[in-house]
Amino acid sequence: MKFDEYMHDSMKEIAQDVQPDPRMRARVMNAVQIERTKSRPRRMRFAVVAAAMVCVLIGGAFAAGPIVGLASSMNFNQMSTSLDDEAKVEKEAGFTVRLPETLNGASFDNMVAQPVDAIDADGNTVYSYQEFYASYRDGATQPFMTVIKSENDSDEGVSDKTIVDTREVDGITMTYREIPTIFLPPTEDAKPTEEEQAAADRGECFISYGTETRVDGVYHVIDWDEDGLHYAIASNDGDWTADDFFAAAEDVLNTEK
Amino acid sequence: MAYSIPAEGLPAIMPDFDTLFETYQTEALRAAYLICGNRTDAEDVVQDTFVKCYESMHQLHDPTRVKAWLFRILTRTAWRACQKHRRELPVENLYDSQEPTDEDASAPLLRADRAHAVARALQSLEPKQRTTAVLYYYNDMSVREIAQAMGCFEGTVKSRLYHARQHLKESLEVEFDEI
């Protein structure tokens, strides 16, 4: 038997008993419905951390490059759509948060504790941490809130030019940014212009790959630190103004833990 | 009117999401299983893949690229799963494999033995080589289709395929001298 034929037949043999579970369709459709309520990308922050810091974090166990991105892996099966599950989700996250029922009028939709991987240029996971994620619904805007321990946050690589407004609320400094986003197909001929790449290098815009065609947008985010936790409320596009984001942030501050 | 994508042909019009799911769910699940090495990850990969497809279907305007587009999303999702779980899954659990037993009849024994050896050899490939081999041997995709699916040049696919073949032959010869 020829090698190609041998491999073809063997792989068929390996996979032949793997049939889609009837529940898989339900899982997918449920996940699609949940995903519709969220904006992507969930975290647009550039995370550029020096390699030396990486070595400290991982104990120098293996050679790794600077952190160039963050990747979260959401488990839809663990996603909760009831505020009654807050304590359970907080336990998974490892910390308690201020979780409002509404954000500037947007209704709570779902929440989940999910691991976030800090990855280097080769796609290696250098270290991980937990993120509390909650999404809300408000017409064209689909805001979401993420909470992580402040020690895991890094604004390095994001230009201050993206800051639209900074305000002091109850002694807490809140920063609102608008970051242009460019999504490109992962093909060789889909490249940003030199000007766009230079802006990205300066931390003034975000370029990502994976869409079928080029998509330009704006990522809105307001963030602040409180009691050792870093809060961020964000949306991809939508029609909220800066005032809406500050109002949403105040809703969080006015919520008891 | 119901529309289905010809299995071996190119769709003339854009399929809706339900049609896309029904047409490719089995092929996607099995490919993900071969790439990831276990069913749990494969199901998660397929779920994530179709969710991403749903999100970005409006951006796909060329119906002849549906399969390549879907598999591009699938392969990237699978690589991420491979990377995440490669240190968590014992080798003996890969492909839900079980050593052939003496009680098996000889023909099934040979097939099971062969599949077991190929499964182990496949898993010893690095993820992008393994993906290339799976798309080529299992999904019967051409080099051009694989290049579209993996978002790389055809030369890169040929190179990965060449090295995958070499590695697989070397691995399998250890256990199957008659090959």
CSV table of C-alpha atoms in Angstrom, one decimal:
chain,number,residue,atom,x,y,z
A,1,MET,CA,0.0,0.0,0.0
A,2,LYS,CA,1.3,3.4,-0.9
A,3,PHE,CA,2.1,5.8,1.9
A,4,ASP,CA,-0.5,8.4,1.0
A,5,GLU,CA,-3.2,5.7,0.8
A,6,TYR,CA,-2.0,4.2,4.1
A,7,MET,CA,-2.2,7.6,5.8
A,8,HIS,CA,-5.7,8.4,4.3
A,9,ASP,CA,-7.1,5.0,5.4
A,10,SER,CA,-5.5,5.2,8.8
A,11,MET,CA,-6.9,8.7,9.6
A,12,LYS,CA,-10.3,7.6,8.4
A,13,GLU,CA,-10.0,4.7,10.8
A,14,ILE,CA,-9.0,6.9,13.7
A,15,ALA,CA,-11.8,9.4,13.1
A,16,GLN,CA,-14.6,7.2,11.9
A,17,ASP,CA,-16.3,6.8,15.3
A,18,VAL,CA,-16.3,10.5,16.0
A,19,GLN,CA,-19.8,11.7,15.3
A,20,PRO,CA,-21.3,15.0,16.2
A,21,ASP,CA,-23.2,14.8,19.4
A,22,PRO,CA,-26.8,16.0,18.9
A,23,ARG,CA,-26.2,18.3,21.8
A,24,MET,CA,-23.3,20.0,20.0
A,25,ARG,CA,-25.7,21.9,17.7
A,26,ALA,CA,-27.6,23.1,20.8
A,27,ARG,CA,-24.3,24.2,22.3
A,28,VAL,CA,-23.2,26.0,19.2
A,29,MET,CA,-26.5,27.8,18.8
A,30,ASN,CA,-26.6,28.8,22.4
A,31,ALA,CA,-23.1,30.1,22.2
A,32,VAL,CA,-24.0,32.0,19.1
A,33,GLN,CA,-26.8,33.7,20.9
A,34,ILE,CA,-24.5,34.6,23.8
A,35,GLU,CA,-21.8,35.8,21.5
A,36,ARG,CA,-24.2,38.1,19.7
A,37,THR,CA,-24.5,40.1,23.0
A,38,LYS,CA,-20.8,40.7,23.2
A,39,SER,CA,-18.4,43.0,21.4
A,40,ARG,CA,-15.2,41.8,20.0
A,41,PRO,CA,-12.4,42.0,20.7
A,42,ARG,CA,-12.9,41.8,24.4
A,43,ARG,CA,-9.5,43.2,25.3
A,44,MET,CA,-7.7,45.4,23.0
A,45,ARG,CA,-5.0,46.6,25.3
A,46,PHE,CA,-1.6,46.1,24.1
A,47,ALA,CA,0.4,44.2,26.6
A,48,VAL,CA,4.1,44.9,26.0
A,49,VAL,CA,6.1,43.7,29.0
A,50,ALA,CA,9.9,43.5,29.1
A,51,ALA,CA,11.4,40.0,28.7
A,52,ALA,CA,13.1,40.4,32.0
A,53,MET,CA,9.8,40.7,33.7
A,54,VAL,CA,8.6,37.6,31.9
A,55,CYS,CA,11.5,35.7,33.3
A,56,VAL,CA,10.6,36.8,36.8
A,57,LEU,CA,7.0,35.7,36.3
A,58,ILE,CA,7.8,32.3,35.0
A,59,GLY,CA,10.9,31.7,37.0
A,60,GLY,CA,13.1,31.5,34.0
A,61,ALA,CA,11.7,28.1,33.2
A,62,PHE,CA,12.1,28.4,29.5
A,63,ALA,CA,13.1,31.0,26.9
A,64,ALA,CA,10.3,33.3,26.0
A,65,GLY,CA,10.0,36.6,24.2
A,66,PRO,CA,8.2,39.8,25.3
A,67,ILE,CA,4.5,39.6,25.8
A,68,VAL,CA,2.8,40.7,22.6
A,69,GLY,CA,-0.8,39.8,23.2
A,70,LEU,CA,-3.5,38.6,25.5
A,71,ALA,CA,-5.8,35.7,24.7
A,72,SER,CA,-8.8,34.7,26.7
A,73,SER,CA,-10.5,31.3,26.3
A,74,MET,CA,-14.2,31.5,27.2
A,75,ASN,CA,-15.9,28.4,28.5
A,76,PHE,CA,-19.5,28.8,27.4
A,77,ASN,CA,-20.6,26.0,29.6
A,78,GLN,CA,-19.6,27.9,32.7
A,79,MET,CA,-21.1,31.2,31.6
A,80,SER,CA,-23.9,32.3,33.9
A,81,THR,CA,-26.8,34.5,32.9
A,82,SER,CA,-28.1,35.0,36.5
A,83,LEU,CA,-26.8,37.6,38.9
A,84,ASP,CA,-27.5,35.1,41.6
A,85,ASP,CA,-24.4,33.2,40.5
A,86,GLU,CA,-22.1,36.2,41.3
A,87,ALA,CA,-20.5,34.6,44.3
A,88,LYS,CA,-19.8,31.4,42.4
A,89,VAL,CA,-18.2,33.2,39.5
A,90,GLU,CA,-16.2,35.4,41.9
A,91,LYS,CA,-14.9,32.3,43.6
A,92,GLU,CA,-13.6,31.0,40.2
A,93,ALA,CA,-12.0,34.4,39.5
A,94,GLY,CA,-10.4,34.5,42.9
A,95,PHE,CA,-11.7,37.9,43.9
A,96,THR,CA,-14.9,39.8,44.5
A,97,VAL,CA,-16.1,42.6,42.3
A,98,ARG,CA,-18.6,45.4,42.1
A,99,LEU,CA,-21.1,44.0,39.7
A,100,PRO,CA,-24.0,46.3,38.8
A,101,GLU,CA,-27.3,45.1,37.5
A,102,THR,CA,-27.2,47.8,34.8
A,103,LEU,CA,-24.5,49.8,33.2
A,104,ASN,CA,-25.7,53.2,32.1
A,105,GLY,CA,-29.1,51.6,31.4
A,106,ALA,CA,-27.7,48.5,29.7
A,107,SER,CA,-29.0,45.3,31.3
A,108,PHE,CA,-26.8,42.6,32.6
A,109,ASP,CA,-26.6,39.6,30.3
A,110,ASN,CA,-24.0,37.1,31.3
A,111,MET,CA,-20.8,36.6,33.3
A,112,VAL,CA,-18.0,34.2,33.5
A,113,ALA,CA,-14.5,33.8,35.1
A,114,GLN,CA,-12.0,33.0,32.4
A,115,PRO,CA,-8.3,32.5,32.1
A,116,VAL,CA,-6.3,35.1,30.1
A,117,ASP,CA,-3.0,34.0,28.6
A,118,ALA,CA,-0.2,36.4,28.1
A,119,ILE,CA,1.4,35.2,24.9
A,120,ASP,CA,4.7,36.0,23.2
A,121,ALA,CA,5.4,36.5,19.4
A,122,ASP,CA,5.6,32.7,18.9
A,123,GLY,CA,2.2,32.1,20.5
A,124,ASN,CA,3.7,30.7,23.7
A,125,THR,CA,1.7,31.2,26.8
A,126,VAL,CA,4.1,32.9,29.2
A,127,TYR,CA,1.8,33.3,32.2
A,128,SER,CA,-1.9,33.3,32.9
A,129,TYR,CA,-4.3,35.0,35.2
A,130,GLN,CA,-8.1,35.1,35.9
A,131,GLU,CA,-10.4,37.6,34.5
A,132,PHE,CA,-14.0,38.4,35.6
A,133,TYR,CA,-16.0,39.1,32.5
A,134,ALA,CA,-19.6,40.5,32.4
A,135,SER,CA,-21.5,41.6,29.4
A,136,TYR,CA,-24.5,43.9,29.1
A,137,ARG,CA,-27.1,44.8,26.4
A,138,ASP,CA,-28.1,48.2,25.3
A,139,GLY,CA,-29.3,48.4,21.7
A,140,ALA,CA,-26.4,49.1,19.3
A,141,THR,CA,-23.9,49.3,22.1
A,142,GLN,CA,-22.9,46.0,23.7
A,143,PRO,CA,-20.7,47.1,26.7
A,144,PHE,CA,-18.8,44.6,28.7
A,145,MET,CA,-16.9,44.9,32.0
A,146,THR,CA,-13.6,43.1,32.8
A,147,VAL,CA,-12.0,43.0,36.1
A,148,ILE,CA,-8.5,41.6,36.8
A,149,LYS,CA,-6.0,42.1,39.6
A,150,SER,CA,-4.2,45.3,39.2
A,151,GLU,CA,-0.8,43.6,39.2
A,152,ASN,CA,-1.7,41.9,35.9
A,153,ASP,CA,-2.6,45.1,34.1
A,154,SER,CA,-0.2,46.9,31.8
A,155,ASP,CA,-0.9,50.0,29.8
A,156,GLU,CA,2.6,50.0,28.3
A,157,GLY,CA,2.4,50.2,24.5
A,158,VAL,CA,-0.7,52.3,24.5
A,159,SER,CA,-0.1,55.9,23.5
A,160,ASP,CA,-1.5,58.6,25.7
A,161,LYS,CA,-2.8,60.1,22.5
A,162,THR,CA,-5.7,57.7,22.7
A,163,ILE,CA,-6.9,59.3,25.9
A,164,VAL,CA,-10.0,61.4,25.2
A,165,ASP,CA,-10.9,62.3,28.8
A,166,THR,CA,-9.7,61.8,32.3
A,167,ARG,CA,-11.9,62.5,35.4
A,168,GLU,CA,-11.7,62.1,39.1
A,169,VAL,CA,-14.7,60.3,40.6
A,170,ASP,CA,-14.8,59.8,44.3
A,171,GLY,CA,-11.1,60.1,44.5
A,172,ILE,CA,-10.5,57.6,41.7
A,173,THR,CA,-8.9,58.5,38.5
A,174,MET,CA,-10.7,57.2,35.5
A,175,THR,CA,-9.3,57.3,32.0
A,176,TYR,CA,-11.4,57.1,28.8
A,177,ARG,CA,-9.8,56.1,25.5
A,178,GLU,CA,-10.8,55.7,22.0
A,179,ILE,CA,-8.5,53.5,20.0
A,180,PRO,CA,-8.9,53.1,16.2
A,181,THR,CA,-8.9,49.4,15.3
A,182,ILE,CA,-8.1,47.7,12.0
A,183,PHE,CA,-8.9,44.1,11.4
A,184,LEU,CA,-7.3,42.5,8.4
A,185,PRO,CA,-7.5,39.1,6.7
A,186,PRO,CA,-4.6,36.8,7.6
A,187,THR,CA,-3.2,36.8,4.1
A,188,GLU,CA,0.1,38.0,2.7
A,189,ASP,CA,-1.5,40.7,0.6
A,190,ALA,CA,-3.6,42.2,3.3
A,191,LYS,CA,-1.2,44.6,5.0
A,192,PRO,CA,-1.7,47.9,6.8
A,193,THR,CA,-0.3,51.0,5.2
A,194,GLU,CA,3.1,52.2,6.4
A,195,GLU,CA,1.3,55.1,8.1
A,196,GLU,CA,-1.1,52.7,9.9
A,197,GLN,CA,1.8,50.4,10.9
A,198,ALA,CA,3.7,53.3,12.3
A,199,ALA,CA,0.7,54.5,14.3
A,200,ALA,CA,0.3,50.9,15.6
A,201,ASP,CA,4.0,50.9,16.6
A,202,ARG,CA,3.4,54.1,18.5
A,203,GLY,CA,0.4,52.6,20.3
A,204,GLU,CA,-2.1,54.9,18.6
A,205,CYS,CA,-4.1,52.2,16.9
A,206,PHE,CA,-4.6,48.4,17.1
A,207,ILE,CA,-4.1,46.1,14.1
A,208,SER,CA,-5.4,42.6,14.3
A,209,TYR,CA,-5.8,39.7,11.8
A,210,GLY,CA,-8.5,37.1,11.3
A,211,THR,CA,-11.4,38.7,9.4
A,212,GLU,CA,-12.3,37.9,5.9
A,213,THR,CA,-12.1,41.5,4.8
A,214,ARG,CA,-10.7,44.7,6.2
A,215,VAL,CA,-12.8,46.2,9.0
A,216,ASP,CA,-12.1,49.6,10.5
A,217,GLY,CA,-13.6,50.5,13.9
A,218,VAL,CA,-13.1,52.2,17.2
A,219,TYR,CA,-12.5,50.5,20.5
A,220,HIS,CA,-14.0,52.6,23.5
A,221,VAL,CA,-12.7,51.8,26.9
A,222,ILE,CA,-12.8,53.4,30.4
A,223,ASP,CA,-10.6,52.0,33.1
A,224,TRP,CA,-9.5,52.6,36.6
A,225,ASP,CA,-8.0,50.8,39.6
A,226,GLU,CA,-9.7,50.3,42.9
A,227,ASP,CA,-8.8,48.2,45.9
A,228,GLY,CA,-6.2,46.2,44.1
A,229,LEU,CA,-8.4,45.5,41.1
A,230,HIS,CA,-8.4,46.9,37.6
A,231,TYR,CA,-11.8,47.6,36.1
A,232,ALA,CA,-12.5,48.3,32.5
A,233,ILE,CA,-15.7,48.9,30.7
A,234,ALA,CA,-15.5,48.7,26.9
A,235,SER,CA,-17.3,48.3,23.7
A,236,ASN,CA,-16.3,47.9,20.1
A,237,ASP,CA,-18.0,50.7,18.1
A,238,GLY,CA,-21.5,51.3,19.4
A,239,ASP,CA,-23.1,54.7,20.0
A,240,TRP,CA,-22.1,55.5,23.6
A,241,THR,CA,-20.3,58.8,24.2
A,242,ALA,CA,-17.6,59.5,26.8
A,243,ASP,CA,-20.2,60.7,29.2
A,244,ASP,CA,-22.0,57.3,28.8
A,245,PHE,CA,-18.9,55.5,29.8
A,246,PHE,CA,-18.2,57.7,32.8
A,247,ALA,CA,-21.9,57.1,33.9
A,248,ALA,CA,-21.4,53.4,33.5
A,249,ALA,CA,-18.3,53.6,35.6
A,250,GLU,CA,-20.1,55.4,38.3
A,251,ASP,CA,-22.8,52.7,38.3
A,252,VAL,CA,-20.0,50.3,39.1
A,253,LEU,CA,-18.6,52.5,41.9
A,254,ASN,CA,-22.1,52.8,43.4
A,255,THR,CA,-22.5,49.0,43.6
A,256,GLU,CA,-21.7,47.2,46.8
A,257,LYS,CA,-19.4,44.2,46.6
B,1,MET,CA,-35.8,26.7,-0.8
B,2,ALA,CA,-33.4,24.5,0.9
B,3,TYR,CA,-29.9,24.7,-0.3
B,4,SER,CA,-27.0,22.4,0.3
B,5,ILE,CA,-23.4,22.7,-0.6
B,6,PRO,CA,-22.2,20.0,-3.0
B,7,ALA,CA,-19.8,17.8,-1.0
B,8,GLU,CA,-17.2,17.8,-3.8
B,9,GLY,CA,-18.2,20.9,-5.6
B,10,LEU,CA,-18.1,24.6,-5.0
B,11,PRO,CA,-21.2,26.3,-3.7
B,12,ALA,CA,-22.7,28.7,-6.2
B,13,ILE,CA,-24.3,31.0,-3.6
B,14,MET,CA,-23.5,31.8,-0.1
B,15,PRO,CA,-24.9,29.3,2.4
B,16,ASP,CA,-26.8,30.4,5.4
B,17,PHE,CA,-25.4,29.5,8.8
B,18,ASP,CA,-27.7,26.5,9.3
B,19,THR,CA,-26.6,25.0,6.0
B,20,LEU,CA,-22.9,25.7,6.8
B,21,PHE,CA,-23.2,24.0,10.1
B,22,GLU,CA,-25.1,20.9,8.8
B,23,THR,CA,-22.7,20.6,5.9
B,24,TYR,CA,-19.4,20.8,7.7
B,25,GLN,CA,-20.0,19.8,11.3
B,26,THR,CA,-18.9,16.2,10.9
B,27,GLU,CA,-15.9,17.0,8.8
B,28,ALA,CA,-14.9,19.9,11.1
B,29,LEU,CA,-15.3,17.8,14.2
B,30,ARG,CA,-13.2,14.9,12.8
B,31,ALA,CA,-10.5,17.2,11.6
B,32,ALA,CA,-10.4,19.0,14.9
B,33,TYR,CA,-10.2,15.6,16.6
B,34,LEU,CA,-7.2,14.6,14.5
B,35,ILE,CA,-5.5,17.9,15.1
B,36,CYS,CA,-6.2,18.2,18.8
B,37,GLY,CA,-6.0,14.5,19.7
B,38,ASN,CA,-9.0,14.3,21.9
B,39,ARG,CA,-12.7,14.7,21.6
B,40,THR,CA,-13.3,17.2,24.4
B,41,ASP,CA,-11.0,19.8,22.8
B,42,ALA,CA,-12.3,18.9,19.4
B,43,GLU,CA,-15.9,19.7,20.4
B,44,ASP,CA,-14.7,23.0,22.0
B,45,VAL,CA,-12.8,23.9,18.9
B,46,VAL,CA,-15.8,23.2,16.6
B,47,GLN,CA,-18.1,25.2,18.9
B,48,ASP,CA,-15.7,28.2,18.9
B,49,THR,CA,-15.2,27.8,15.2
B,50,PHE,CA,-18.8,28.0,14.3
B,51,VAL,CA,-19.4,30.9,16.7
B,52,LYS,CA,-16.6,32.8,14.9
B,53,CYS,CA,-18.1,31.8,11.6
B,54,TYR,CA,-21.4,33.1,12.6
B,55,GLU,CA,-19.9,36.4,13.7
B,56,SER,CA,-18.0,37.0,10.5
B,57,MET,CA,-20.2,35.4,7.9
B,58,HIS,CA,-21.4,38.8,6.7
B,59,GLN,CA,-17.8,39.6,5.7
B,60,LEU,CA,-17.5,36.5,3.4
B,61,HIS,CA,-18.7,37.4,-0.1
B,62,ASP,CA,-17.0,34.7,-2.2
B,63,PRO,CA,-18.9,31.4,-1.9
B,64,THR,CA,-16.1,29.4,-3.5
B,65,ARG,CA,-13.9,30.2,-0.4
B,66,VAL,CA,-16.4,29.0,2.2
B,67,LYS,CA,-14.6,25.8,3.1
B,68,ALA,CA,-11.1,27.4,3.2
B,69,TRP,CA,-12.5,30.2,5.3
B,70,LEU,CA,-14.1,27.8,7.8
B,71,PHE,CA,-11.0,25.7,8.0
B,72,ARG,CA,-8.8,28.7,8.5
B,73,ILE,CA,-10.9,29.6,11.5
B,74,LEU,CA,-10.9,26.0,12.7
B,75,THR,CA,-7.1,25.5,12.3
B,76,ARG,CA,-6.3,28.6,14.3
B,77,THR,CA,-8.7,27.7,17.0
B,78,ALA,CA,-7.3,24.2,17.1
B,79,TRP,CA,-3.7,25.4,17.3
B,80,ARG,CA,-4.7,27.5,20.3
B,81,ALA,CA,-6.3,24.5,21.9
B,82,CYS,CA,-3.3,22.4,21.2
B,83,GLN,CA,-1.0,24.9,22.7
B,84,LYS,CA,-3.2,25.3,25.8
B,85,HIS,CA,-3.5,21.6,26.5
B,86,ARG,CA,-0.3,20.1,25.3
B,87,ARG,CA,1.1,20.0,28.7
B,88,GLU,CA,-2.1,18.8,30.3
B,89,LEU,CA,-3.0,15.7,28.4
B,90,PRO,CA,-1.2,12.4,28.9
B,91,VAL,CA,0.0,10.8,25.7
B,92,GLU,CA,-1.9,7.7,26.4
B,93,ASN,CA,-5.2,9.7,26.3
B,94,LEU,CA,-4.6,11.0,22.8
B,95,TYR,CA,-7.3,10.0,20.3
B,96,ASP,CA,-9.1,8.1,23.1
B,97,SER,CA,-6.8,5.4,22.0
B,98,GLN,CA,-6.5,1.9,23.5
B,99,GLU,CA,-3.9,-0.6,22.9
B,100,PRO,CA,-5.2,-3.5,20.7
B,101,THR,CA,-6.0,-6.5,22.7
B,102,ASP,CA,-5.3,-10.2,21.9
B,103,GLU,CA,-9.0,-10.9,21.9
B,104,ASP,CA,-9.5,-8.9,18.8
B,105,ALA,CA,-9.9,-10.7,15.5
B,106,SER,CA,-6.8,-10.5,13.3
B,107,ALA,CA,-8.1,-8.0,10.7
B,108,PRO,CA,-9.6,-5.5,13.2
B,109,LEU,CA,-6.4,-6.0,15.2
B,110,LEU,CA,-4.3,-5.0,12.3
B,111,ARG,CA,-6.4,-2.0,11.5
B,112,ALA,CA,-6.6,-0.9,15.1
B,113,ASP,CA,-2.8,-1.5,15.5
B,114,ARG,CA,-2.1,0.6,12.4
B,115,ALA,CA,-4.5,3.4,13.4
B,116,HIS,CA,-2.9,3.4,16.9
B,117,ALA,CA,0.6,3.8,15.4
B,118,VAL,CA,-0.5,6.5,13.0
B,119,ALA,CA,-2.3,8.3,15.8
B,120,ARG,CA,0.9,8.3,17.9
B,121,ALA,CA,3.0,9.4,15.0
B,122,LEU,CA,0.6,12.1,14.0
B,123,GLN,CA,0.6,13.5,17.5
B,124,SER,CA,4.4,13.7,17.5
B,125,LEU,CA,4.2,16.2,14.7
B,126,GLU,CA,4.2,19.9,15.6
B,127,PRO,CA,0.7,21.4,15.2
B,128,LYS,CA,1.1,23.1,11.9
B,129,GLN,CA,2.7,20.1,10.3
B,130,ARG,CA,0.0,17.9,11.8
B,131,THR,CA,-2.7,20.2,10.5
B,132,THR,CA,-1.2,20.2,7.0
B,133,ALA,CA,-1.2,16.4,7.1
B,134,VAL,CA,-4.7,16.1,8.4
B,135,LEU,CA,-6.1,18.5,5.8
B,136,TYR,CA,-4.2,16.7,3.0
B,137,TYR,CA,-4.7,13.1,3.9
B,138,TYR,CA,-8.0,13.2,5.8
B,139,ASN,CA,-9.9,16.1,4.3
B,140,ASP,CA,-8.5,15.5,0.8
B,141,MET,CA,-7.7,19.2,0.3
B,142,SER,CA,-5.4,20.3,-2.4
B,143,VAL,CA,-2.2,22.2,-1.6
B,144,ARG,CA,-3.8,25.4,-2.8
B,145,GLU,CA,-6.9,24.8,-0.6
B,146,ILE,CA,-4.7,24.1,2.4
B,147,ALA,CA,-2.7,27.3,1.7
B,148,GLN,CA,-6.0,29.3,1.7
B,149,ALA,CA,-7.1,27.5,4.8
B,150,MET,CA,-3.9,28.1,6.7
B,151,GLY,CA,-3.3,31.6,5.4
B,152,CYS,CA,0.2,30.8,4.0
B,153,PHE,CA,1.9,30.3,0.7
B,154,GLU,CA,1.6,27.0,-1.3
B,155,GLY,CA,5.3,26.6,-0.9
B,156,THR,CA,5.0,26.6,2.8
B,157,VAL,CA,2.3,23.9,2.6
B,158,LYS,CA,4.5,21.8,0.4
B,159,SER,CA,7.4,22.2,2.8
B,160,ARG,CA,5.3,21.3,5.8
B,161,LEU,CA,3.8,18.3,4.0
B,162,TYR,CA,7.3,17.1,3.0
B,163,HIS,CA,8.6,17.3,6.5
B,164,ALA,CA,5.4,15.7,7.9
B,165,ARG,CA,5.8,12.8,5.5
B,166,GLN,CA,9.4,12.3,6.4
B,167,HIS,CA,8.7,12.4,10.1
B,168,LEU,CA,5.7,10.1,9.8
B,169,LYS,CA,7.6,7.6,7.7
B,170,GLU,CA,10.4,7.5,10.2
B,171,SER,CA,8.0,7.1,13.1
B,172,LEU,CA,5.9,4.4,11.5
B,173,GLU,CA,8.9,2.4,10.2
B,174,VAL,CA,9.9,1.7,13.8
B,175,GLU,CA,6.7,-0.2,14.3
B,176,PHE,CA,5.8,-1.3,10.8
B,177,ASP,CA,8.7,-2.6,8.9
B,178,GLU,CA,6.5,-3.9,6.2
B,179,ILE,CA,5.4,-0.5,5.1
